[in-house]
Amino acid sequence: MTAAAQITISEETLALLREMGCEGESDDQIIRRLIEERAIVSLDRRWNHILEEDEFYPVEEL
């Protein structure tokens, strides 16, 4: 079994969190999904930066 922890958030933040959830999704599941979605966005930004800013050479030229 996973250890549980508590965090303190305002009622307003809790309401916003639950608005972002899907029916039947627990607060933990909502938070985990948001973290995973944010990680994907962050990785996408990093890759786009590399594609825009770095120079690429054909393998034959290396």
JSON list of N, CA and C in Angstrom, two decimals, residues 17-60:
[
{"chain": "A", "resi": 17, "resn": "LEU", "atom": "N", "xyz": [-9.45, 22.54, -8.72]},
{"chain": "A", "resi": 17, "resn": "LEU", "atom": "CA", "xyz": [-8.89, 21.21, -8.97]},
{"chain": "A", "resi": 17, "resn": "LEU", "atom": "C", "xyz": [-10.00, 20.25, -9.39]},
{"chain": "A", "resi": 18, "resn": "ARG", "atom": "N", "xyz": [-11.07, 20.27, -8.67]},
{"chain": "A", "resi": 18, "resn": "ARG", "atom": "CA", "xyz": [-12.16, 19.34, -8.97]},
{"chain": "A", "resi": 18, "resn": "ARG", "atom": "C", "xyz": [-12.86, 19.68, -10.28]},
{"chain": "A", "resi": 19, "resn": "GLU", "atom": "N", "xyz": [-12.86, 20.95, -10.67]},
{"chain": "A", "resi": 19, "resn": "GLU", "atom": "CA", "xyz": [-13.41, 21.33, -11.98]},
{"chain": "A", "resi": 19, "resn": "GLU", "atom": "C", "xyz": [-12.58, 20.73, -13.11]},
{"chain": "A", "resi": 20, "resn": "MET", "atom": "N", "xyz": [-11.29, 20.54, -12.85]},
{"chain": "A", "resi": 20, "resn": "MET", "atom": "CA", "xyz": [-10.39, 19.99, -13.86]},
{"chain": "A", "resi": 20, "resn": "MET", "atom": "C", "xyz": [-10.47, 18.48, -13.94]},
{"chain": "A", "resi": 21, "resn": "GLY", "atom": "N", "xyz": [-11.13, 17.87, -12.98]},
{"chain": "A", "resi": 21, "resn": "GLY", "atom": "CA", "xyz": [-11.22, 16.42, -12.94]},
{"chain": "A", "resi": 21, "resn": "GLY", "atom": "C", "xyz": [-12.35, 15.89, -13.80]},
{"chain": "A", "resi": 22, "resn": "CYS", "atom": "N", "xyz": [-12.26, 14.60, -14.08]},
{"chain": "A", "resi": 22, "resn": "CYS", "atom": "CA", "xyz": [-13.32, 13.89, -14.79]},
{"chain": "A", "resi": 22, "resn": "CYS", "atom": "C", "xyz": [-14.20, 13.19, -13.76]},
{"chain": "A", "resi": 23, "resn": "GLU", "atom": "N", "xyz": [-15.39, 12.84, -14.16]},
{"chain": "A", "resi": 23, "resn": "GLU", "atom": "CA", "xyz": [-16.31, 12.18, -13.24]},
{"chain": "A", "resi": 23, "resn": "GLU", "atom": "C", "xyz": [-15.68, 10.89, -12.70]},
{"chain": "A", "resi": 24, "resn": "GLY", "atom": "N", "xyz": [-15.72, 10.73, -11.39]},
{"chain": "A", "resi": 24, "resn": "GLY", "atom": "CA", "xyz": [-15.18, 9.54, -10.75]},
{"chain": "A", "resi": 24, "resn": "GLY", "atom": "C", "xyz": [-13.69, 9.60, -10.46]},
{"chain": "A", "resi": 25, "resn": "GLU", "atom": "N", "xyz": [-13.02, 10.66, -10.87]},
{"chain": "A", "resi": 25, "resn": "GLU", "atom": "CA", "xyz": [-11.58, 10.80, -10.67]},
{"chain": "A", "resi": 25, "resn": "GLU", "atom": "C", "xyz": [-11.32, 11.36, -9.28]},
{"chain": "A", "resi": 26, "resn": "SER", "atom": "N", "xyz": [-10.41, 10.73, -8.54]},
{"chain": "A", "resi": 26, "resn": "SER", "atom": "CA", "xyz": [-10.06, 11.22, -7.20]},
{"chain": "A", "resi": 26, "resn": "SER", "atom": "C", "xyz": [-9.16, 12.45, -7.32]},
{"chain": "A", "resi": 27, "resn": "ASP", "atom": "N", "xyz": [-9.03, 13.18, -6.20]},
{"chain": "A", "resi": 27, "resn": "ASP", "atom": "CA", "xyz": [-8.13, 14.34, -6.19]},
{"chain": "A", "resi": 27, "resn": "ASP", "atom": "C", "xyz": [-6.71, 13.91, -6.55]},
{"chain": "A", "resi": 28, "resn": "ASP", "atom": "N", "xyz": [-6.28, 12.77, -6.03]},
{"chain": "A", "resi": 28, "resn": "ASP", "atom": "CA", "xyz": [-4.94, 12.25, -6.33]},
{"chain": "A", "resi": 28, "resn": "ASP", "atom": "C", "xyz": [-4.78, 11.97, -7.82]},
{"chain": "A", "resi": 29, "resn": "GLN", "atom": "N", "xyz": [-5.79, 11.37, -8.42]},
{"chain": "A", "resi": 29, "resn": "GLN", "atom": "CA", "xyz": [-5.73, 11.07, -9.86]},
{"chain": "A", "resi": 29, "resn": "GLN", "atom": "C", "xyz": [-5.70, 12.35, -10.69]},
{"chain": "A", "resi": 30, "resn": "ILE", "atom": "N", "xyz": [-6.46, 13.36, -10.28]},
{"chain": "A", "resi": 30, "resn": "ILE", "atom": "CA", "xyz": [-6.45, 14.64, -11.00]},
{"chain": "A", "resi": 30, "resn": "ILE", "atom": "C", "xyz": [-5.07, 15.26, -10.94]},
{"chain": "A", "resi": 31, "resn": "ILE", "atom": "N", "xyz": [-4.50, 15.32, -9.74]},
{"chain": "A", "resi": 31, "resn": "ILE", "atom": "CA", "xyz": [-3.17, 15.92, -9.57]},
{"chain": "A", "resi": 31, "resn": "ILE", "atom": "C", "xyz": [-2.13, 15.16, -10.38]},
{"chain": "A", "resi": 32, "resn": "ARG", "atom": "N", "xyz": [-2.16, 13.83, -10.31]},
{"chain": "A", "resi": 32, "resn": "ARG", "atom": "CA", "xyz": [-1.19, 13.02, -11.06]},
{"chain": "A", "resi": 32, "resn": "ARG", "atom": "C", "xyz": [-1.32, 13.26, -12.56]},
{"chain": "A", "resi": 33, "resn": "ARG", "atom": "N", "xyz": [-2.56, 13.31, -13.07]},
{"chain": "A", "resi": 33, "resn": "ARG", "atom": "CA", "xyz": [-2.77, 13.55, -14.50]},
{"chain": "A", "resi": 33, "resn": "ARG", "atom": "C", "xyz": [-2.25, 14.92, -14.90]},
{"chain": "A", "resi": 34, "resn": "LEU", "atom": "N", "xyz": [-2.51, 15.93, -14.08]},
{"chain": "A", "resi": 34, "resn": "LEU", "atom": "CA", "xyz": [-2.02, 17.27, -14.39]},
{"chain": "A", "resi": 34, "resn": "LEU", "atom": "C", "xyz": [-0.50, 17.32, -14.41]},
{"chain": "A", "resi": 35, "resn": "ILE", "atom": "N", "xyz": [0.14, 16.62, -13.48]},
{"chain": "A", "resi": 35, "resn": "ILE", "atom": "CA", "xyz": [1.60, 16.56, -13.45]},
{"chain": "A", "resi": 35, "resn": "ILE", "atom": "C", "xyz": [2.13, 15.89, -14.71]},
{"chain": "A", "resi": 36, "resn": "GLU", "atom": "N", "xyz": [1.51, 14.78, -15.10]},
{"chain": "A", "resi": 36, "resn": "GLU", "atom": "CA", "xyz": [1.94, 14.07, -16.31]},
{"chain": "A", "resi": 36, "resn": "GLU", "atom": "C", "xyz": [1.75, 14.92, -17.55]},
{"chain": "A", "resi": 37, "resn": "GLU", "atom": "N", "xyz": [0.61, 15.62, -17.64]},
{"chain": "A", "resi": 37, "resn": "GLU", "atom": "CA", "xyz": [0.36, 16.49, -18.80]},
{"chain": "A", "resi": 37, "resn": "GLU", "atom": "C", "xyz": [1.39, 17.62, -18.84]},
{"chain": "A", "resi": 38, "resn": "ARG", "atom": "N", "xyz": [1.74, 18.16, -17.69]},
{"chain": "A", "resi": 38, "resn": "ARG", "atom": "CA", "xyz": [2.72, 19.24, -17.63]},
{"chain": "A", "resi": 38, "resn": "ARG", "atom": "C", "xyz": [4.10, 18.75, -18.06]},
{"chain": "A", "resi": 39, "resn": "ALA", "atom": "N", "xyz": [4.44, 17.53, -17.68]},
{"chain": "A", "resi": 39, "resn": "ALA", "atom": "CA", "xyz": [5.73, 16.96, -18.08]},
{"chain": "A", "resi": 39, "resn": "ALA", "atom": "C", "xyz": [5.80, 16.82, -19.60]},
{"chain": "A", "resi": 40, "resn": "ILE", "atom": "N", "xyz": [4.71, 16.42, -20.22]},
{"chain": "A", "resi": 40, "resn": "ILE", "atom": "CA", "xyz": [4.67, 16.29, -21.68]},
{"chain": "A", "resi": 40, "resn": "ILE", "atom": "C", "xyz": [4.85, 17.65, -22.34]},
{"chain": "A", "resi": 41, "resn": "VAL", "atom": "N", "xyz": [4.18, 18.67, -21.83]},
{"chain": "A", "resi": 41, "resn": "VAL", "atom": "CA", "xyz": [4.30, 20.02, -22.39]},
{"chain": "A", "resi": 41, "resn": "VAL", "atom": "C", "xyz": [5.73, 20.52, -22.24]},
{"chain": "A", "resi": 42, "resn": "SER", "atom": "N", "xyz": [6.33, 20.28, -21.08]},
{"chain": "A", "resi": 42, "resn": "SER", "atom": "CA", "xyz": [7.70, 20.71, -20.84]},
{"chain": "A", "resi": 42, "resn": "SER", "atom": "C", "xyz": [8.67, 20.03, -21.80]},
{"chain": "A", "resi": 43, "resn": "LEU", "atom": "N", "xyz": [8.52, 18.73, -21.99]},
{"chain": "A", "resi": 43, "resn": "LEU", "atom": "CA", "xyz": [9.38, 18.00, -22.91]},
{"chain": "A", "resi": 43, "resn": "LEU", "atom": "C", "xyz": [9.20, 18.51, -24.34]},
{"chain": "A", "resi": 44, "resn": "ASP", "atom": "N", "xyz": [7.97, 18.77, -24.72]},
{"chain": "A", "resi": 44, "resn": "ASP", "atom": "CA", "xyz": [7.67, 19.28, -26.06]},
{"chain": "A", "resi": 44, "resn": "ASP", "atom": "C", "xyz": [8.36, 20.63, -26.28]},
{"chain": "A", "resi": 45, "resn": "ARG", "atom": "N", "xyz": [8.31, 21.51, -25.29]},
{"chain": "A", "resi": 45, "resn": "ARG", "atom": "CA", "xyz": [8.98, 22.81, -25.40]},
{"chain": "A", "resi": 45, "resn": "ARG", "atom": "C", "xyz": [10.49, 22.65, -25.57]},
{"chain": "A", "resi": 46, "resn": "ARG", "atom": "N", "xyz": [11.07, 21.73, -24.78]},
{"chain": "A", "resi": 46, "resn": "ARG", "atom": "CA", "xyz": [12.51, 21.50, -24.88]},
{"chain": "A", "resi": 46, "resn": "ARG", "atom": "C", "xyz": [12.89, 21.00, -26.26]},
{"chain": "A", "resi": 47, "resn": "TRP", "atom": "N", "xyz": [12.14, 20.05, -26.80]},
{"chain": "A", "resi": 47, "resn": "TRP", "atom": "CA", "xyz": [12.43, 19.53, -28.13]},
{"chain": "A", "resi": 47, "resn": "TRP", "atom": "C", "xyz": [12.25, 20.61, -29.19]},
{"chain": "A", "resi": 48, "resn": "ASN", "atom": "N", "xyz": [11.20, 21.41, -29.08]},
{"chain": "A", "resi": 48, "resn": "ASN", "atom": "CA", "xyz": [11.00, 22.49, -30.05]},
{"chain": "A", "resi": 48, "resn": "ASN", "atom": "C", "xyz": [12.14, 23.48, -30.00]},
{"chain": "A", "resi": 49, "resn": "HIS", "atom": "N", "xyz": [12.64, 23.78, -28.81]},
{"chain": "A", "resi": 49, "resn": "HIS", "atom": "CA", "xyz": [13.77, 24.70, -28.67]},
{"chain": "A", "resi": 49, "resn": "HIS", "atom": "C", "xyz": [15.01, 24.12, -29.36]},
{"chain": "A", "resi": 50, "resn": "ILE", "atom": "N", "xyz": [15.25, 22.84, -29.15]},
{"chain": "A", "resi": 50, "resn": "ILE", "atom": "CA", "xyz": [16.39, 22.19, -29.79]},
{"chain": "A", "resi": 50, "resn": "ILE", "atom": "C", "xyz": [16.24, 22.25, -31.31]},
{"chain": "A", "resi": 51, "resn": "LEU", "atom": "N", "xyz": [15.06, 21.96, -31.81]},
{"chain": "A", "resi": 51, "resn": "LEU", "atom": "CA", "xyz": [14.84, 21.97, -33.26]},
{"chain": "A", "resi": 51, "resn": "LEU", "atom": "C", "xyz": [15.00, 23.37, -33.85]},
{"chain": "A", "resi": 52, "resn": "GLU", "atom": "N", "xyz": [14.60, 24.39, -33.09]},
{"chain": "A", "resi": 52, "resn": "GLU", "atom": "CA", "xyz": [14.67, 25.77, -33.60]},
{"chain": "A", "resi": 52, "resn": "GLU", "atom": "C", "xyz": [16.06, 26.38, -33.46]},
{"chain": "A", "resi": 53, "resn": "GLU", "atom": "N", "xyz": [16.79, 26.03, -32.41]},
{"chain": "A", "resi": 53, "resn": "GLU", "atom": "CA", "xyz": [18.03, 26.72, -32.09]},
{"chain": "A", "resi": 53, "resn": "GLU", "atom": "C", "xyz": [19.31, 25.96, -32.46]},
{"chain": "A", "resi": 54, "resn": "ASP", "atom": "N", "xyz": [19.27, 24.66, -32.47]},
{"chain": "A", "resi": 54, "resn": "ASP", "atom": "CA", "xyz": [20.49, 23.89, -32.70]},
{"chain": "A", "resi": 54, "resn": "ASP", "atom": "C", "xyz": [20.72, 23.65, -34.19]},
{"chain": "A", "resi": 55, "resn": "GLU", "atom": "N", "xyz": [21.97, 23.37, -34.52]},
{"chain": "A", "resi": 55, "resn": "GLU", "atom": "CA", "xyz": [22.32, 23.04, -35.89]},
{"chain": "A", "resi": 55, "resn": "GLU", "atom": "C", "xyz": [22.39, 21.53, -36.03]},
{"chain": "A", "resi": 56, "resn": "PHE", "atom": "N", "xyz": [21.93, 21.05, -37.16]},
{"chain": "A", "resi": 56, "resn": "PHE", "atom": "CA", "xyz": [21.96, 19.62, -37.41]},
{"chain": "A", "resi": 56, "resn": "PHE", "atom": "C", "xyz": [22.79, 19.35, -38.66]},
{"chain": "A", "resi": 57, "resn": "TYR", "atom": "N", "xyz": [23.51, 18.26, -38.63]},
{"chain": "A", "resi": 57, "resn": "TYR", "atom": "CA", "xyz": [24.35, 17.88, -39.75]},
{"chain": "A", "resi": 57, "resn": "TYR", "atom": "C", "xyz": [23.96, 16.47, -40.20]},
{"chain": "A", "resi": 58, "resn": "PRO", "atom": "N", "xyz": [23.99, 16.23, -41.49]},
{"chain": "A", "resi": 58, "resn": "PRO", "atom": "CA", "xyz": [23.73, 14.86, -41.96]},
{"chain": "A", "resi": 58, "resn": "PRO", "atom": "C", "xyz": [24.76, 13.90, -41.37]},
{"chain": "A", "resi": 59, "resn": "VAL", "atom": "N", "xyz": [24.35, 12.69, -41.10]},
{"chain": "A", "resi": 59, "resn": "VAL", "atom": "CA", "xyz": [25.25, 11.69, -40.52]},
{"chain": "A", "resi": 59, "resn": "VAL", "atom": "C", "xyz": [26.48, 11.50, -41.41]},
{"chain": "A", "resi": 60, "resn": "GLU", "atom": "N", "xyz": [26.30, 11.60, -42.71]},
{"chain": "A", "resi": 60, "resn": "GLU", "atom": "CA", "xyz": [27.41, 11.40, -43.63]},
{"chain": "A", "resi": 60, "resn": "GLU", "atom": "C", "xyz": [28.52, 12.44, -43.44]}
]
